[in-house]
Amino acid sequence: MQKHRTKFIFVTGGVASSLGKGIISASLARLLLSRGYKTTIQKLDPYINIDPGTLNPYEHGECYVTEDGAETDLDLGHYERFTNVPTSQANNVTTGRIYQSVIEKERRGDYLGSTVQVIPHITDEIKRRVRLLAQNNEFDVVITEIGGTVGDIESLPYIEAVRQLTWEMEEDVMVIHLTYVPYLAAAGELKTKPTQHSVKTMLEQGLQPDIIVCRTEHPISKSVRSKVALFCNVRPECVIESRDAKNIYEVPLMMLQEGLDKQVLKILKLPYGGRPDLSAWRSFLRKLDHPKSEVQIALVGKYVELKDAYKSILEAFLQAGAVNQCKVRVNMIQSEQLTQKNVAEKLSGNHAVLVAPGFGNRGIAGKLVAIEYARKNKIPFLGICLGMQCSVIEFARNVLGWKDADSTEMNAKTKHPVIHIMDNQKEVENLGGTMRLGAYPCQLKKGSLLEKIYGKKDISERHRHRYEFNNLYLKDFEKAGMTVVGVNQVKGSNKTFRVEAVEIPAHPFFVGVQYHPEYKSTVENPHPLFVAFVKAAMAFRFNKK
Ligand code: GLN
Protein backbone atom coordinates (compact mmCIF):
# COMPACT_ATOMS: atom_id res chain seq x y z
CA MET A 1 0.00 0.00 0.00
CA GLN A 2 1.24 3.49 -0.87
CA LYS A 3 2.64 5.25 2.21
CA HIS A 4 0.61 8.19 3.48
CA ARG A 5 1.23 10.54 6.36
CA THR A 6 -0.13 9.18 9.63
CA LYS A 7 -3.76 10.17 10.10
CA PHE A 8 -5.33 10.93 13.48
CA ILE A 9 -8.89 10.12 14.47
CA PHE A 10 -10.23 11.43 17.76
CA VAL A 11 -13.24 9.82 19.38
CA THR A 12 -15.17 11.91 21.90
CA GLY A 13 -18.34 11.13 23.81
CA GLY A 14 -21.40 13.13 24.76
CA VAL A 15 -24.75 12.92 26.60
CA ALA A 16 -23.81 9.99 28.86
CA SER A 17 -20.83 7.88 29.81
CA SER A 18 -20.57 4.13 29.11
CA LEU A 19 -21.91 4.45 25.57
CA GLY A 20 -19.12 2.27 24.23
CA LYS A 21 -16.52 4.65 22.81
CA GLY A 22 -13.94 1.94 23.36
CA ILE A 23 -15.91 -0.61 21.35
CA ILE A 24 -16.60 1.88 18.53
CA SER A 25 -12.90 2.79 18.41
CA ALA A 26 -11.87 -0.86 18.46
CA SER A 27 -14.43 -1.74 15.77
CA LEU A 28 -13.24 1.05 13.51
CA ALA A 29 -9.64 -0.09 14.05
CA ARG A 30 -10.68 -3.64 13.10
CA LEU A 31 -12.24 -2.40 9.86
CA LEU A 32 -9.25 -0.25 8.95
CA LEU A 33 -6.84 -3.08 9.72
CA SER A 34 -8.90 -5.43 7.57
CA ARG A 35 -8.46 -2.96 4.74
CA GLY A 36 -4.71 -3.05 5.20
CA TYR A 37 -4.22 0.17 7.21
CA LYS A 38 -1.87 -0.27 10.15
CA THR A 39 -3.88 1.11 13.02
CA THR A 40 -3.39 1.60 16.74
CA ILE A 41 -5.69 2.97 19.42
CA GLN A 42 -4.83 5.20 22.33
CA LYS A 43 -6.90 6.18 25.37
CA LEU A 44 -6.57 9.55 27.05
CA ASP A 45 -8.11 9.41 30.51
CA PRO A 46 -9.00 12.71 32.17
CA TYR A 47 -8.55 11.56 35.78
CA ILE A 48 -5.64 12.57 37.98
CA ASN A 49 -4.37 9.10 38.94
CA ILE A 50 -1.08 8.47 37.13
CA ASP A 51 -2.50 5.15 35.95
CA PRO A 52 -5.45 2.94 36.95
CA GLY A 53 -3.13 0.50 38.77
CA THR A 54 -4.00 1.89 42.18
CA LEU A 55 -7.74 2.11 41.49
CA ASN A 56 -10.14 -0.24 43.23
CA PRO A 57 -11.86 -2.46 40.60
CA TYR A 58 -15.21 -1.24 41.97
CA GLU A 59 -14.24 2.23 40.72
CA HIS A 60 -13.05 1.48 37.25
CA GLY A 61 -13.27 -2.24 36.53
CA GLU A 62 -10.30 -4.40 35.71
CA CYS A 63 -6.78 -3.04 35.42
CA TYR A 64 -5.35 -4.28 32.12
CA VAL A 65 -1.62 -4.95 31.72
CA THR A 66 0.35 -4.50 28.49
CA GLU A 67 3.44 -6.38 27.30
CA ASP A 68 5.71 -3.56 28.49
CA GLY A 69 4.13 -3.61 31.93
CA ALA A 70 1.82 -0.60 31.82
CA GLU A 71 -1.19 -0.82 34.13
CA THR A 72 -3.96 0.56 31.95
CA ASP A 73 -7.64 1.18 31.46
CA LEU A 74 -9.67 -1.90 30.53
CA ASP A 75 -10.46 -0.40 27.13
CA LEU A 76 -6.93 -1.31 26.06
CA GLY A 77 -8.00 -4.92 26.52
CA HIS A 78 -10.77 -4.36 23.98
CA TYR A 79 -8.32 -2.73 21.61
CA GLU A 80 -6.03 -5.77 21.73
CA ARG A 81 -8.86 -8.30 21.54
CA PHE A 82 -10.30 -6.61 18.45
CA THR A 83 -7.09 -5.70 16.65
CA ASN A 84 -4.64 -8.38 17.75
CA VAL A 85 -2.06 -5.56 17.87
CA PRO A 86 -0.24 -5.26 21.23
CA THR A 87 -0.54 -1.90 22.97
CA SER A 88 2.05 -0.27 25.21
CA GLN A 89 2.57 2.40 27.85
CA ALA A 90 2.15 5.05 25.14
CA ASN A 91 -1.40 3.87 24.43
CA ASN A 92 -2.84 5.01 27.76
CA VAL A 93 -2.20 8.46 29.15
CA THR A 94 -3.96 10.09 32.09
CA THR A 95 -4.16 13.70 33.20
CA GLY A 96 -1.99 12.71 36.16
CA ARG A 97 0.76 11.54 33.84
CA ILE A 98 0.49 14.67 31.67
CA TYR A 99 0.81 16.95 34.70
CA GLN A 100 3.60 14.80 36.14
CA SER A 101 5.73 15.25 32.98
CA VAL A 102 5.02 18.98 32.80
CA ILE A 103 5.88 19.48 36.47
CA GLU A 104 9.07 17.43 36.09
CA LYS A 105 10.07 19.59 33.13
CA GLU A 106 9.34 22.72 35.14
CA ARG A 107 11.55 21.47 38.00
CA ARG A 108 14.35 20.73 35.56
CA GLY A 109 14.10 24.29 34.30
CA ASP A 110 13.11 23.23 30.79
CA TYR A 111 10.62 26.09 30.49
CA LEU A 112 13.37 28.69 30.93
CA GLY A 113 11.51 30.71 33.49
CA SER A 114 8.22 31.10 31.68
CA THR A 115 4.90 30.79 33.49
CA VAL A 116 3.67 27.21 33.09
CA GLN A 117 0.01 27.11 32.05
CA VAL A 118 -2.72 24.76 30.84
CA ILE A 119 -2.46 26.39 27.43
CA PRO A 120 0.11 25.92 25.93
CA HIS A 121 2.09 23.64 28.27
CA ILE A 122 -0.50 21.03 29.23
CA THR A 123 -2.03 21.01 25.76
CA ASP A 124 1.45 20.73 24.21
CA GLU A 125 2.16 17.70 26.37
CA ILE A 126 -1.16 16.12 25.33
CA LYS A 127 -0.32 16.72 21.67
CA ARG A 128 3.16 15.28 22.15
CA ARG A 129 1.69 12.10 23.65
CA VAL A 130 -0.67 11.74 20.67
CA ARG A 131 2.06 12.34 18.10
CA LEU A 132 4.41 9.93 19.88
CA LEU A 133 2.47 7.02 18.41
CA ALA A 134 3.12 8.29 14.89
CA GLN A 135 6.83 8.81 15.57
CA ASN A 136 8.37 5.84 13.79
CA ASN A 137 5.91 5.86 10.93
CA GLU A 138 4.76 2.55 12.26
CA PHE A 139 1.06 3.32 11.88
CA ASP A 140 -1.10 4.67 9.07
CA VAL A 141 -3.86 5.61 11.48
CA VAL A 142 -3.83 6.51 15.18
CA ILE A 143 -7.24 6.45 16.85
CA THR A 144 -7.32 8.41 20.11
CA GLU A 145 -10.26 7.89 22.42
CA ILE A 146 -10.86 10.67 24.91
CA GLY A 147 -12.33 9.38 28.16
CA GLY A 148 -15.32 11.07 29.85
CA THR A 149 -17.84 13.27 28.08
CA VAL A 150 -17.49 16.68 26.46
CA GLY A 151 -18.51 19.43 28.81
CA ASP A 152 -16.74 17.83 31.77
CA ILE A 153 -14.33 20.29 33.37
CA GLU A 154 -11.55 17.73 33.30
CA SER A 155 -11.80 17.01 29.58
CA LEU A 156 -11.39 20.66 28.56
CA PRO A 157 -7.60 20.55 27.96
CA TYR A 158 -8.01 17.45 25.79
CA ILE A 159 -10.69 19.01 23.58
CA GLU A 160 -8.54 22.12 23.32
CA ALA A 161 -5.51 20.02 22.29
CA VAL A 162 -7.60 18.32 19.59
CA ARG A 163 -8.82 21.73 18.41
CA GLN A 164 -5.23 22.87 18.03
CA LEU A 165 -4.30 19.68 16.17
CA THR A 166 -7.15 20.14 13.68
CA TRP A 167 -5.45 23.44 12.75
CA GLU A 168 -1.91 22.13 12.78
CA MET A 169 -2.55 19.04 10.71
CA GLU A 170 -5.79 19.93 8.93
CA GLU A 171 -6.44 17.10 6.47
CA ASP A 172 -4.81 14.50 8.65
CA VAL A 173 -7.15 14.92 11.62
CA MET A 174 -10.80 14.07 12.09
CA VAL A 175 -13.24 13.82 14.98
CA ILE A 176 -15.92 11.23 15.66
CA HIS A 177 -18.47 12.09 18.34
CA LEU A 178 -20.45 9.32 20.01
CA THR A 179 -23.76 10.36 21.51
CA TYR A 180 -26.91 8.81 22.85
CA VAL A 181 -30.29 9.18 21.16
CA PRO A 182 -32.91 8.22 23.75
CA TYR A 183 -36.34 6.84 22.95
CA LEU A 184 -39.19 8.49 24.84
CA ALA A 185 -41.84 5.82 25.17
CA ALA A 186 -44.56 8.33 26.13
CA ALA A 187 -43.93 10.37 23.00
CA GLY A 188 -43.12 7.29 20.91
CA GLU A 189 -40.11 9.13 19.53
CA LEU A 190 -36.34 9.17 19.36
CA LYS A 191 -35.01 12.42 20.73
CA THR A 192 -32.06 14.19 19.13
CA LYS A 193 -31.95 17.23 21.43
CA PRO A 194 -29.30 15.80 23.80
CA THR A 195 -27.10 15.14 20.75
CA GLN A 196 -27.64 18.67 19.48
CA HIS A 197 -26.64 20.04 22.87
CA SER A 198 -23.55 17.95 23.17
CA VAL A 199 -22.38 18.98 19.69
CA LYS A 200 -23.09 22.61 20.65
CA THR A 201 -20.85 22.18 23.67
CA MET A 202 -18.11 20.94 21.37
CA LEU A 203 -18.65 23.84 19.01
CA GLU A 204 -18.36 26.29 21.90
CA GLN A 205 -14.99 24.72 22.55
CA GLY A 206 -14.02 25.18 18.92
CA LEU A 207 -14.39 21.63 17.73
CA GLN A 208 -16.66 20.42 14.93
CA PRO A 209 -17.21 16.66 14.75
CA ASP A 210 -16.95 15.14 11.26
CA ILE A 211 -18.97 12.04 12.07
CA ILE A 212 -21.66 11.50 14.67
CA VAL A 213 -22.27 7.98 15.91
CA CYS A 214 -25.67 7.70 17.56
CA ARG A 215 -26.02 5.00 20.16
CA THR A 216 -29.66 3.98 20.23
CA GLU A 217 -31.99 1.17 21.17
CA HIS A 218 -34.22 1.77 18.13
CA PRO A 219 -33.49 2.21 14.42
CA ILE A 220 -32.77 5.77 13.38
CA SER A 221 -35.11 6.85 10.61
CA LYS A 222 -34.06 8.93 7.63
CA SER A 223 -35.73 11.99 9.12
CA VAL A 224 -33.95 11.61 12.46
CA ARG A 225 -30.69 11.25 10.55
CA SER A 226 -31.37 14.42 8.53
CA LYS A 227 -32.27 16.28 11.70
CA VAL A 228 -29.00 15.35 13.42
CA ALA A 229 -27.11 16.24 10.22
CA LEU A 230 -28.80 19.62 9.92
CA PHE A 231 -28.41 20.67 13.56
CA CYS A 232 -24.91 19.32 13.98
CA ASN A 233 -23.27 20.44 10.72
CA VAL A 234 -22.48 17.03 9.28
CA ARG A 235 -23.47 15.27 6.07
CA PRO A 236 -26.40 12.82 6.53
CA GLU A 237 -24.20 9.86 5.54
CA CYS A 238 -21.90 10.87 8.40
CA VAL A 239 -24.65 10.22 10.93
CA ILE A 240 -24.02 6.62 11.89
CA GLU A 241 -26.48 4.45 13.79
CA SER A 242 -25.08 2.24 16.53
CA ARG A 243 -27.80 -0.08 17.81
CA ASP A 244 -27.41 -2.31 20.86
CA ALA A 245 -25.60 -5.45 19.72
CA LYS A 246 -26.02 -9.09 20.78
CA ASN A 247 -22.38 -9.06 21.75
CA ILE A 248 -19.56 -6.56 21.31
CA TYR A 249 -17.95 -8.56 18.50
CA GLU A 250 -20.94 -7.83 16.24
CA VAL A 251 -20.15 -4.11 16.29
CA PRO A 252 -17.44 -4.09 13.56
CA LEU A 253 -19.90 -5.68 11.13
CA MET A 254 -22.63 -3.25 12.13
CA MET A 255 -20.24 -0.34 11.57
CA LEU A 256 -19.26 -1.77 8.18
CA GLN A 257 -22.93 -1.96 7.28
CA GLU A 258 -23.39 1.66 8.33
CA GLY A 259 -20.35 2.72 6.31
CA LEU A 260 -18.36 4.17 9.21
CA ASP A 261 -15.02 3.12 7.73
CA LYS A 262 -16.03 4.37 4.29
CA GLN A 263 -16.85 7.85 5.60
CA VAL A 264 -13.67 7.94 7.70
CA LEU A 265 -11.46 7.09 4.71
CA LYS A 266 -13.27 9.63 2.58
CA ILE A 267 -12.72 12.39 5.13
CA LEU A 268 -9.07 11.45 5.60
CA LYS A 269 -8.60 11.22 1.82
CA LEU A 270 -7.34 7.67 2.01
CA PRO A 271 -8.10 5.12 -0.72
CA TYR A 272 -11.23 3.17 0.02
CA GLY A 273 -10.62 0.03 -2.04
CA GLY A 274 -12.97 -2.94 -1.99
CA ARG A 275 -14.53 -4.78 0.91
CA PRO A 276 -12.35 -5.47 3.92
CA ASP A 277 -11.33 -9.06 4.54
CA LEU A 278 -13.35 -10.06 7.59
CA SER A 279 -13.64 -13.78 6.85
CA ALA A 280 -11.87 -14.87 10.06
CA TRP A 281 -14.01 -12.47 12.09
CA ARG A 282 -17.22 -13.74 10.50
CA SER A 283 -16.25 -17.34 11.08
CA PHE A 284 -15.61 -16.54 14.77
CA LEU A 285 -19.08 -14.97 15.03
CA ARG A 286 -20.69 -17.94 13.28
CA LYS A 287 -19.15 -20.33 15.78
CA LEU A 288 -20.13 -18.09 18.65
CA ASP A 289 -23.70 -18.02 17.41
CA HIS A 290 -24.00 -21.75 16.77
CA PRO A 291 -22.68 -23.60 19.79
CA LYS A 292 -23.05 -27.35 19.74
CA SER A 293 -22.79 -27.82 23.47
CA GLU A 294 -22.76 -25.85 26.68
CA VAL A 295 -20.79 -25.83 29.92
CA GLN A 296 -20.98 -23.84 33.11
CA ILE A 297 -17.80 -22.62 34.73
CA ALA A 298 -17.66 -21.15 38.23
CA LEU A 299 -15.63 -17.96 38.54
CA VAL A 300 -14.80 -17.61 42.22
CA GLY A 301 -13.76 -14.09 43.15
CA LYS A 302 -14.57 -11.18 45.39
CA TYR A 303 -15.66 -8.59 42.80
CA VAL A 304 -18.43 -10.68 41.25
CA GLU A 305 -21.08 -7.96 41.55
CA LEU A 306 -19.16 -6.05 38.91
CA LYS A 307 -18.62 -7.86 35.62
CA ASP A 308 -16.03 -5.34 34.46
CA ALA A 309 -13.69 -6.41 37.27
CA TYR A 310 -13.00 -9.67 35.42
CA LYS A 311 -13.46 -8.34 31.87
CA SER A 312 -10.49 -10.07 30.23
CA ILE A 313 -11.32 -13.42 31.84
CA LEU A 314 -14.94 -13.26 30.64
CA GLU A 315 -13.85 -12.31 27.11
CA ALA A 316 -11.23 -15.09 27.08
CA PHE A 317 -13.99 -17.57 27.98
CA LEU A 318 -16.18 -16.27 25.19
CA GLN A 319 -13.37 -16.63 22.65
CA ALA A 320 -12.38 -20.08 23.93
CA GLY A 321 -16.05 -21.11 23.82
CA ALA A 322 -16.29 -20.09 20.16
CA VAL A 323 -13.22 -22.20 19.25
CA ASN A 324 -14.82 -25.21 20.94
CA GLN A 325 -18.28 -24.34 19.58
CA CYS A 326 -19.43 -24.53 23.15
CA LYS A 327 -21.41 -21.91 25.03
CA VAL A 328 -19.58 -21.07 28.23
CA ARG A 329 -21.88 -19.90 31.00
CA VAL A 330 -19.80 -18.16 33.61
CA ASN A 331 -21.29 -18.55 37.05
CA MET A 332 -19.91 -15.76 39.22
CA ILE A 333 -19.54 -16.93 42.80
CA GLN A 334 -18.80 -14.52 45.63
CA SER A 335 -15.90 -16.17 47.46
CA GLU A 336 -16.93 -14.57 50.77
CA GLN A 337 -20.09 -16.65 50.70
CA LEU A 338 -18.43 -20.03 50.17
CA THR A 339 -18.06 -22.32 53.16
CA GLN A 340 -17.30 -26.02 53.77
CA LYS A 341 -21.00 -26.45 54.42
CA ASN A 342 -22.36 -24.95 51.20
CA VAL A 343 -19.54 -25.58 48.73
CA ALA A 344 -21.00 -28.82 47.31
CA GLU A 345 -24.32 -27.15 46.70
CA LYS A 346 -22.83 -23.90 45.33
CA LEU A 347 -20.46 -25.67 42.96
CA SER A 348 -22.90 -28.34 41.81
CA GLY A 349 -23.77 -27.98 38.15
CA ASN A 350 -20.43 -26.32 37.37
CA HIS A 351 -18.11 -28.20 35.04
CA ALA A 352 -14.93 -26.33 35.99
CA VAL A 353 -13.74 -23.86 38.60
CA LEU A 354 -11.60 -20.76 38.03
CA VAL A 355 -10.23 -18.91 41.05
CA ALA A 356 -9.63 -15.29 40.15
CA PRO A 357 -6.73 -12.91 40.69
CA GLY A 358 -6.96 -10.43 43.55
CA PHE A 359 -5.38 -8.73 46.52
CA GLY A 360 -5.80 -8.90 50.27
CA ASN A 361 -7.49 -11.13 52.77
CA ARG A 362 -11.16 -10.69 51.95
CA GLY A 363 -12.72 -13.83 50.47
CA ILE A 364 -9.59 -16.01 50.78
CA ALA A 365 -11.24 -18.66 52.97
CA GLY A 366 -13.94 -19.24 50.35
CA LYS A 367 -11.37 -19.52 47.59
CA LEU A 368 -9.52 -22.21 49.56
CA VAL A 369 -12.75 -24.13 50.09
CA ALA A 370 -13.54 -24.01 46.35
CA ILE A 371 -10.03 -25.23 45.45
CA GLU A 372 -10.20 -28.10 47.94
CA TYR A 373 -13.54 -29.16 46.49
CA ALA A 374 -12.29 -29.01 42.88
CA ARG A 375 -9.09 -30.88 43.77
CA LYS A 376 -10.83 -33.69 45.65
CA ASN A 377 -13.67 -34.09 43.16
CA LYS A 378 -11.40 -33.91 40.11
CA ILE A 379 -13.25 -30.90 38.73
CA PRO A 380 -11.09 -29.01 36.17
CA PHE A 381 -9.39 -26.15 38.00
CA LEU A 382 -7.55 -23.06 36.85
CA GLY A 383 -6.05 -20.62 39.34
CA ILE A 384 -4.81 -17.30 38.06
CA CYS A 385 -2.29 -15.23 40.05
CA LEU A 386 -3.87 -15.05 43.53
CA GLY A 387 -5.89 -18.10 42.44
CA MET A 388 -2.63 -20.00 41.85
CA GLN A 389 -1.23 -18.78 45.16
CA CYS A 390 -4.38 -20.00 46.92
CA SER A 391 -4.02 -23.42 45.28
CA VAL A 392 -0.52 -23.65 46.78
CA ILE A 393 -1.80 -22.62 50.23
CA GLU A 394 -4.67 -25.12 50.05
CA PHE A 395 -2.31 -27.93 49.06
CA ALA A 396 0.07 -27.05 51.90
CA ARG A 397 -2.71 -27.03 54.47
CA ASN A 398 -4.72 -30.04 53.37
CA VAL A 399 -2.20 -32.34 51.71
CA LEU A 400 1.08 -31.47 53.41
CA GLY A 401 -0.78 -30.96 56.67
CA TRP A 402 0.70 -27.53 57.48
CA LYS A 403 -2.44 -26.04 58.96
CA ASP A 404 -1.01 -22.54 59.32
CA ALA A 405 0.48 -22.39 55.79
CA ASP A 406 -0.27 -19.06 54.18
CA SER A 407 0.90 -16.23 51.99
CA THR A 408 2.71 -13.51 53.90
CA GLU A 409 0.26 -11.12 52.20
CA MET A 410 -2.46 -12.60 54.45
CA ASN A 411 -0.43 -13.65 57.50
CA ALA A 412 3.03 -12.19 57.88
CA LYS A 413 3.80 -14.38 60.89
CA THR A 414 2.98 -17.82 59.49
CA LYS A 415 5.47 -20.64 60.20
CA HIS A 416 4.93 -21.92 56.65
CA PRO A 417 5.11 -18.94 54.28
CA VAL A 418 4.53 -21.03 51.14
CA ILE A 419 3.84 -17.80 49.24
CA HIS A 420 6.05 -14.87 50.18
CA ILE A 421 6.94 -11.41 49.01
CA MET A 422 9.50 -11.24 46.19
CA ASP A 423 12.92 -10.09 47.37
CA ASN A 424 12.95 -6.97 45.24
CA GLN A 425 9.50 -5.97 46.56
CA LYS A 426 10.55 -5.79 50.20
CA GLU A 427 11.88 -2.25 49.98
CA VAL A 428 9.05 -0.94 47.79
CA GLU A 429 7.18 1.95 49.43
CA ASN A 430 5.03 3.41 46.66
CA LEU A 431 2.11 1.25 45.58
CA GLY A 432 1.74 2.68 42.05
CA GLY A 433 3.52 0.92 39.19
CA THR A 434 5.87 -1.06 41.42
CA MET A 435 4.61 -4.65 41.11
CA ARG A 436 6.27 -7.25 38.88
CA LEU A 437 4.54 -6.12 35.72
CA GLY A 438 4.35 -7.10 32.08
CA ALA A 439 5.75 -9.89 29.99
CA TYR A 440 8.40 -12.33 31.22
CA PRO A 441 9.59 -15.52 29.58
CA CYS A 442 8.58 -18.83 31.11
CA GLN A 443 10.00 -22.26 30.47
CA LEU A 444 7.58 -25.16 30.66
CA LYS A 445 8.46 -28.60 31.92
CA LYS A 446 8.70 -31.35 29.35
CA GLY A 447 5.71 -33.67 29.52
CA SER A 448 3.59 -31.27 31.59
CA LEU A 449 -0.05 -30.55 30.77
CA LEU A 450 0.85 -26.93 30.06
CA GLU A 451 3.55 -27.94 27.57
CA LYS A 452 0.94 -30.01 25.75
CA ILE A 453 -1.55 -27.16 25.84
CA TYR A 454 0.86 -24.54 24.46
CA GLY A 455 2.53 -27.02 22.12
CA LYS A 456 5.92 -25.56 23.01
CA LYS A 457 8.35 -25.19 25.88
CA ASP A 458 9.13 -21.49 25.75
CA ILE A 459 6.32 -19.05 26.34
CA SER A 460 5.95 -15.44 27.45
CA GLU A 461 3.09 -14.18 29.58
CA ARG A 462 2.10 -11.00 31.41
CA HIS A 463 2.25 -10.46 35.15
CA ARG A 464 0.96 -8.26 37.94
CA HIS A 465 1.99 -9.36 41.42
CA ARG A 466 4.25 -8.84 44.46
CA TYR A 467 4.14 -12.28 46.05
CA GLU A 468 5.38 -15.60 44.70
CA PHE A 469 5.87 -19.29 45.42
CA ASN A 470 8.50 -19.86 48.12
CA ASN A 471 11.13 -22.10 46.50
CA LEU A 472 12.22 -23.37 49.92
CA TYR A 473 9.23 -25.68 49.93
CA LEU A 474 9.50 -26.89 46.36
CA LYS A 475 10.72 -30.41 47.20
CA ASP A 476 7.95 -30.96 49.77
CA PHE A 477 5.29 -30.01 47.26
CA GLU A 478 6.72 -32.16 44.50
CA LYS A 479 6.99 -35.18 46.80
CA ALA A 480 3.36 -34.77 47.82
CA GLY A 481 2.05 -34.46 44.25
CA MET A 482 2.00 -30.79 43.25
CA THR A 483 4.68 -30.09 40.65
CA VAL A 484 6.25 -26.92 39.38
CA VAL A 485 5.81 -26.94 35.60
CA GLY A 486 6.77 -23.41 34.60
CA VAL A 487 9.70 -21.25 35.69
CA ASN A 488 11.19 -17.90 34.84
CA GLN A 489 14.99 -17.93 34.99
CA VAL A 490 16.28 -15.11 37.18
CA LYS A 491 19.67 -13.55 36.68
CA GLY A 492 21.65 -11.51 39.15
CA SER A 493 19.75 -12.50 42.29
CA ASN A 494 20.30 -15.12 44.95
CA LYS A 495 17.57 -17.28 43.51
CA THR A 496 17.86 -18.89 40.11
CA PHE A 497 14.22 -19.13 39.11
CA ARG A 498 10.72 -17.96 39.93
CA VAL A 499 7.81 -20.38 39.92
CA GLU A 500 5.32 -19.44 37.20
CA ALA A 501 3.06 -22.50 37.08
CA VAL A 502 2.03 -25.54 39.13
CA GLU A 503 0.04 -28.67 38.32
CA ILE A 504 -1.26 -31.75 40.11
CA PRO A 505 -0.47 -34.54 37.62
CA ALA A 506 -2.80 -37.01 39.38
CA HIS A 507 -5.73 -34.68 38.66
CA PRO A 508 -7.20 -34.52 35.12
CA PHE A 509 -6.83 -30.71 34.95
CA PHE A 510 -5.44 -28.80 37.89
CA VAL A 511 -3.38 -25.81 36.78
CA GLY A 512 -2.23 -22.74 38.70
CA VAL A 513 -0.47 -19.92 36.89
CA GLN A 514 1.25 -16.92 38.47
CA TYR A 515 0.80 -15.03 35.20
CA HIS A 516 -2.38 -13.71 33.54
CA PRO A 517 -3.22 -15.65 30.36
CA GLU A 518 -6.47 -13.66 29.97
CA TYR A 519 -4.61 -10.49 28.91
CA LYS A 520 -3.31 -12.17 25.78
CA SER A 521 -6.50 -13.80 24.52
CA THR A 522 -7.82 -12.17 21.32
CA VAL A 523 -10.49 -13.04 18.76
CA GLU A 524 -7.78 -13.99 16.28
CA ASN A 525 -5.70 -15.86 18.86
CA PRO A 526 -7.88 -17.23 21.66
CA HIS A 527 -5.57 -18.22 24.50
CA PRO A 528 -4.63 -21.94 24.39
CA LEU A 529 -4.95 -22.28 28.17
CA PHE A 530 -8.56 -21.03 28.12
CA VAL A 531 -9.31 -23.18 25.05
CA ALA A 532 -7.97 -26.26 26.87
CA PHE A 533 -9.77 -25.35 30.10
CA VAL A 534 -13.12 -25.13 28.29
CA LYS A 535 -12.32 -28.48 26.62
CA ALA A 536 -11.63 -29.96 30.05
CA ALA A 537 -14.98 -28.60 31.31
CA MET A 538 -16.70 -30.24 28.31
CA ALA A 539 -14.95 -33.54 29.03
CA PHE A 540 -15.97 -33.29 32.69
CA ARG A 541 -19.56 -32.65 31.77
CA PHE A 542 -19.99 -35.27 29.09
CA ASN A 543 -17.87 -38.09 30.58
CA LYS A 544 -19.59 -37.74 33.87
CA LYS A 545 -22.97 -38.56 32.46
N1 GLN B 1 -2.01 -10.37 45.67
C1 GLN B 1 -1.16 -11.26 44.95
C2 GLN B 1 0.22 -10.67 44.71
O1 GLN B 1 0.41 -9.50 44.82
C3 GLN B 1 -1.79 -11.68 43.64
C4 GLN B 1 -1.95 -10.58 42.64
C5 GLN B 1 -2.92 -10.88 41.54
O2 GLN B 1 -3.74 -11.78 41.65
N2 GLN B 1 -2.89 -10.10 40.48
O3 GLN B 1 1.14 -11.41 44.41
Coordinates of C-alpha atoms and ligand atoms in Angstrom, one line a residue, residues 356-360 384-387 389 407 409-410 419-420 422 435 463-468 514 516 519, ligand 1:
A356 CA -9.6 -15.3 40.2
P357 CA -6.7 -12.9 40.7
G358 CA -7.0 -10.4 43.5
F359 CA -5.4 -8.7 46.5
G360 CA -5.8 -8.9 50.3
I384 CA -4.8 -17.3 38.1
C385 CA -2.3 -15.2 40.0
L386 CA -3.9 -15.0 43.5
G387 CA -5.9 -18.1 42.4
Q389 CA -1.2 -18.8 45.2
S407 CA 0.9 -16.2 52.0
E409 CA 0.3 -11.1 52.2
M410 CA -2.5 -12.6 54.5
I419 CA 3.8 -17.8 49.2
H420 CA 6.0 -14.9 50.2
M422 CA 9.5 -11.2 46.2
M435 CA 4.6 -4.6 41.1
H463 CA 2.3 -10.5 35.1
R464 CA 1.0 -8.3 37.9
H465 CA 2.0 -9.4 41.4
R466 CA 4.2 -8.8 44.5
Y467 CA 4.1 -12.3 46.0
E468 CA 5.4 -15.6 44.7
Q514 CA 1.2 -16.9 38.5
H516 CA -2.4 -13.7 33.5
Y519 CA -4.6 -10.5 28.9
Ligands
GLN1 N1 -2.0 -10.4 45.7 C1 -1.2 -11.3 44.9 C2 0.2 -10.7 44.7 O1 0.4 -9.5 44.8 C3 -1.8 -11.7 43.6 C4 -1.9 -10.6 42.6 C5 -2.9 -10.9 41.5 O2 -3.7 -11.8 41.6 N2 -2.9 -10.1 40.5 O3 1.1 -11.4 44.4

